[in-house]
Coordinates of C-alpha atoms and ligand atoms in Angstrom, one line a residue:
X328 CA -5.6 14.8 -30.3
X329 CA -8.8 14.5 -28.9
X330 CA -8.4 12.9 -25.5
X331 CA -5.8 15.9 -25.4
X332 CA -8.5 18.1 -25.5
X333 CA -10.8 16.8 -22.8
X334 CA -7.3 16.5 -21.0
X335 CA -6.8 20.4 -20.6
X336 CA -10.8 20.5 -20.7
X337 CA -10.9 18.5 -17.6
X338 CA -8.4 20.0 -16.0
X339 CA -9.5 22.7 -16.0
X340 CA -13.0 21.6 -14.1
X341 CA -10.8 19.2 -11.3
X342 CA -7.5 20.2 -10.6
X343 CA -5.4 17.2 -11.5
X344 CA -4.6 16.5 -7.6
X345 CA -4.8 13.4 -5.7
X346 CA -7.1 14.6 -2.3
X347 CA -3.6 14.3 -0.6
X348 CA -3.0 17.1 -2.5
X349 CA -0.3 15.4 -5.0
X350 CA 0.2 17.3 -8.0
X351 CA -0.2 15.0 -11.9
X352 CA -2.7 12.2 -10.8
X353 CA -6.5 12.5 -9.8
X354 CA -5.0 9.5 -7.7
X355 CA -1.6 9.4 -6.9
X356 CA -0.1 5.3 -6.2
X357 CA 0.0 6.1 -2.4
X358 CA -3.3 6.6 -2.1
X359 CA -4.1 4.3 -4.5
X360 CA -2.8 1.7 -2.5
X361 CA -4.6 2.9 0.7
X362 CA -7.6 2.0 -1.3
X363 CA -6.8 -1.0 -1.9
X364 CA -5.6 -2.5 1.1
X365 CA -7.2 -5.8 3.0
X366 CA -9.8 -4.8 5.0
X367 CA -9.7 -5.1 9.2
X368 CA -11.5 -5.8 12.2
X369 CA -12.0 -2.9 14.1
X370 CA -15.3 -3.5 16.3
X371 CA -12.7 -4.2 19.7
X372 CA -12.2 -0.1 19.5
X373 CA -15.3 0.4 19.2
X374 CA -16.5 1.5 22.5
X375 CA -20.1 1.9 21.3
X376 CA -20.7 -1.8 19.7
X377 CA -18.9 -3.4 23.2
X378 CA -22.1 -5.2 25.3
X379 CA -21.4 -6.5 28.7
X380 CA -21.3 -10.6 28.4
X381 CA -19.9 -11.5 31.8
X382 CA -19.3 -9.9 35.1
X383 CA -17.2 -11.6 37.4
X384 CA -16.7 -10.3 41.1
X385 CA -14.3 -13.0 41.5
X386 CA -12.7 -15.1 40.0
X387 CA -14.5 -17.4 37.9
X388 CA -14.2 -21.6 38.9
X389 CA -12.0 -21.6 35.1
X390 CA -9.6 -19.5 36.2
X391 CA -10.5 -16.3 34.5
X392 CA -10.1 -13.4 36.5
X393 CA -12.5 -11.5 37.8
X394 CA -13.5 -8.7 35.7
X395 CA -16.1 -8.0 33.1
X396 CA -15.9 -9.7 29.6
X397 CA -17.3 -7.8 26.8
X398 CA -18.3 -9.0 23.3
X399 CA -18.8 -6.7 19.6
X400 CA -22.8 -6.0 19.6
X401 CA -21.2 -7.1 15.1
X402 CA -18.1 -7.0 13.4
X403 CA -17.0 -4.0 12.0
X404 CA -14.3 -3.9 8.9
X405 CA -12.2 -0.5 7.5
X406 CA -10.2 -0.4 5.1
X407 CA -7.7 1.7 7.7
X408 CA -7.3 4.8 10.0
X409 CA -9.0 8.3 9.4
X410 CA -5.9 10.0 8.9
X411 CA -4.0 11.4 7.1
X412 CA -3.8 10.8 3.2
X413 CA -7.3 8.4 4.1
X414 CA -8.9 11.2 6.2
X415 CA -8.0 13.7 2.6
X416 CA -9.9 10.9 0.7
X417 CA -13.0 10.4 2.9
X418 CA -13.3 13.9 2.7
X419 CA -12.4 15.1 -0.9
X420 CA -15.4 11.6 -1.4
X421 CA -17.8 13.3 1.2
X422 CA -17.6 16.9 0.3
X423 CA -15.4 17.3 -2.6
X424 CA -17.4 15.6 -5.3
X425 CA -14.8 13.6 -6.1
X426 CA -17.7 10.9 -6.8
X427 CA -14.7 8.8 -9.3
X428 CA -13.3 7.7 -5.9
X429 CA -16.5 5.6 -5.4
X430 CA -15.9 2.6 -7.1
X431 CA -12.1 2.4 -6.0
X432 CA -13.5 2.8 -2.3
X433 CA -16.0 -0.5 -3.9
X434 CA -13.3 -1.7 -4.9
X435 CA -11.2 -1.8 -1.8
X436 CA -14.4 -2.7 0.5
X437 CA -15.9 -5.3 -1.3
X438 CA -14.1 -8.3 0.2
X439 CA -14.8 -7.4 3.1
X440 CA -18.9 -7.6 2.5
X441 CA -18.2 -10.9 0.9
X442 CA -16.3 -12.6 3.6
X443 CA -19.4 -10.2 6.0
X444 CA -22.0 -12.3 3.7
X445 CA -20.2 -16.0 3.8
X446 CA -19.5 -15.6 7.4
X447 CA -23.4 -15.1 7.6
X448 CA -24.5 -17.7 5.7
X449 CA -22.9 -20.3 8.1
X450 CA -24.9 -23.2 9.7
X451 CA -25.7 -20.8 12.5
X452 CA -25.0 -23.8 15.6
X453 CA -27.5 -22.4 17.9
X454 CA -30.4 -24.1 20.0
X455 CA -33.1 -23.4 17.8
X456 CA -31.5 -24.0 14.3
X457 CA -32.9 -21.7 11.3
X458 CA -34.3 -24.7 8.2
X459 CA -34.0 -22.5 5.5
X460 CA -30.7 -21.0 5.0
X461 CA -30.5 -16.8 5.1
X462 CA -30.8 -15.2 1.8
X463 CA -27.9 -13.2 1.2
X464 CA -27.4 -10.2 3.4
X465 CA -28.6 -6.8 2.1
X466 CA -25.9 -3.0 1.8
X467 CA -27.6 -0.7 3.6
X468 CA -26.1 2.7 4.2
X469 CA -26.3 4.0 7.2
X470 CA -27.6 8.0 6.6
X471 CA -25.8 10.9 7.6
X472 CA -28.3 11.5 10.3
X473 CA -30.2 9.0 12.2
X474 CA -33.6 9.2 11.2
X475 CA -33.1 11.0 7.9
X476 CA -33.7 9.2 4.4
X477 CA -31.4 8.0 2.0
X478 CA -31.8 8.1 -1.6
X479 CA -30.6 6.5 -4.6
X480 CA -27.5 8.8 -5.7
X481 CA -28.7 11.3 -3.7
X482 CA -26.1 10.4 -0.7
X483 CA -22.6 9.3 -0.4
X484 CA -23.2 6.4 1.6
X485 CA -25.4 5.3 -1.1
X486 CA -23.9 5.6 -3.6
X487 CA -20.7 3.3 -2.3
X488 CA -23.4 0.8 -1.3
X489 CA -24.7 0.8 -4.7
X490 CA -21.2 0.6 -5.8
X491 CA -20.0 -1.8 -4.0
X492 CA -23.2 -4.0 -4.7
X493 CA -22.3 -3.8 -8.4
X494 CA -18.9 -5.2 -7.2
X495 CA -20.6 -8.1 -4.9
X496 CA -23.8 -8.5 -6.3
X497 CA -24.9 -8.3 -3.0
X498 CA -28.3 -6.1 -3.1
X499 CA -28.8 -3.1 -2.0
X500 CA -31.6 -1.2 -0.6
X501 CA -31.4 2.6 0.7
X502 CA -34.1 3.1 4.1
X503 CA -37.1 4.9 3.1
X504 CA -38.6 4.7 5.6
X505 CA -37.1 6.4 9.4
X506 CA -34.8 3.9 11.6
X507 CA -36.7 3.4 14.8
X508 CA -40.9 3.5 14.5
X509 CA -40.6 0.2 13.2
X510 CA -43.0 -2.9 15.5
X511 CA -42.0 -5.2 17.6
X512 CA -42.4 -8.4 18.5
X513 CA -43.8 -9.3 22.0
X514 CA -42.4 -13.1 21.9
X515 CA -39.5 -14.2 20.3
X516 CA -41.3 -16.0 18.2
X517 CA -42.5 -13.1 16.6
X518 CA -39.4 -11.5 16.5
X519 CA -38.2 -14.5 14.4
X520 CA -40.9 -13.8 11.9
X521 CA -40.1 -10.5 11.9
X522 CA -40.8 -9.8 7.9
X523 CA -44.2 -10.8 8.0
X524 CA -44.8 -9.0 11.0
X525 CA -43.4 -5.8 10.6
X526 CA -45.9 -2.9 8.9
X527 CA -44.6 0.6 7.5
X528 CA -40.6 1.9 8.2
X529 CA -37.4 0.6 5.9
X530 CA -36.5 -2.2 3.9
X531 CA -39.6 -3.8 2.5
X532 CA -37.3 -6.3 0.6
X533 CA -35.5 -7.1 3.4
X534 CA -38.7 -7.8 5.5
X535 CA -39.9 -9.9 3.1
X536 CA -37.4 -12.0 2.1
X537 CA -36.2 -12.2 5.6
X538 CA -32.8 -10.8 4.3
X539 CA -30.1 -9.6 7.3
X540 CA -28.5 -6.6 6.3
X541 CA -24.6 -5.4 6.2
X542 CA -24.5 -1.3 7.4
X543 CA -22.4 0.8 5.2
X544 CA -20.5 4.2 6.3
X545 CA -17.8 6.3 5.9
X546 CA -16.7 6.4 9.0
X547 CA -16.3 4.7 12.1
X548 CA -15.5 6.4 15.8
X549 CA -17.0 5.4 18.5
X550 CA -19.5 2.9 16.8
X551 CA -22.7 4.7 18.2
X552 CA -24.0 4.9 15.1
X553 CA -23.9 1.6 13.6
X554 CA -25.0 0.3 17.2
X555 CA -28.4 2.7 17.2
X556 CA -28.6 0.8 13.4
X557 CA -28.1 -2.3 14.6
X558 CA -31.0 -1.9 17.2
X559 CA -33.4 0.3 15.8
X560 CA -32.8 -2.1 12.4
X561 CA -33.6 -4.9 15.3
X562 CA -36.6 -3.3 16.9
X563 CA -38.0 -3.6 13.0
X564 CA -36.9 -7.6 13.7
X565 CA -34.0 -7.0 10.9
X566 CA -30.5 -8.8 11.9
X567 CA -27.8 -6.9 10.6
X568 CA -24.5 -9.2 10.3
X569 CA -21.6 -6.8 10.1
X570 CA -20.5 -3.7 8.8
X571 CA -18.3 -1.9 6.0
X572 CA -16.7 0.9 6.3
X573 CA -14.1 3.0 4.5
X574 CA -12.1 4.6 7.9
X575 CA -12.1 4.0 11.3
X576 CA -10.8 6.5 14.3
X577 CA -8.8 4.2 16.3
X578 CA -6.8 0.8 14.6
X579 CA -7.0 -2.9 17.3
X580 CA -2.7 -2.6 17.7
X581 CA -2.9 -6.6 16.1
X582 CA -4.6 -7.4 12.9
X583 CA -6.9 -9.6 12.8
X584 CA -9.3 -11.1 10.1
X585 CA -13.2 -12.5 10.0
Ligands
ZN1657 ZN1 -2.3 10.8 -2.5

């Protein structure tokens, strides 16, 4: 009886309709399946996160053809393509106040965040190994506009980061300052002692503990925002180990996993 009253009352307030338009449920089975999909790597189709690694005017001695090699600045993981029902879901979440979608989005992205965190914790085989393991990465929501702040509970990407944090146990932290105001170390050694040296700006916990960052965003198109965020955090001496996003404007032709 009470349940029926609640359902009817809620039905008046929120149309019992999935963002895709199918009626009768707040989220239809097809759309629930989209959110439960395994996240895939999409950085290869994000032009703005590509950085030139090697340029060969002629074929290399090892048989590599002439050309330009790129590698991605950071891994980017998305639940699917920003089109059709997934686009409807993202828009309903961003603009339509459908906050009940947040835990479902977080559930979908949690394994990706865990995978990035595990990859970040693996030993560095570089020439200058870090003696102590890095602390767990911090989830950092990308502000709607760079230079604006994310506040707890007031921004949809902050809500998503908080929900992924609850699922994974990874900490999350909103940017308190503005990206791009940090100080850059003059030498590599100074930059490595990042969290000790940086004053002002963003992410006090990250600076204090030297933790790297996993960026959290709604949609990636070229990856320009992710790159700008990663570079701005890099100027603060904070490493970015990857990004999780709900949807990508494009998907690579073949699926790859980290
Ligand atoms: Zn639906």
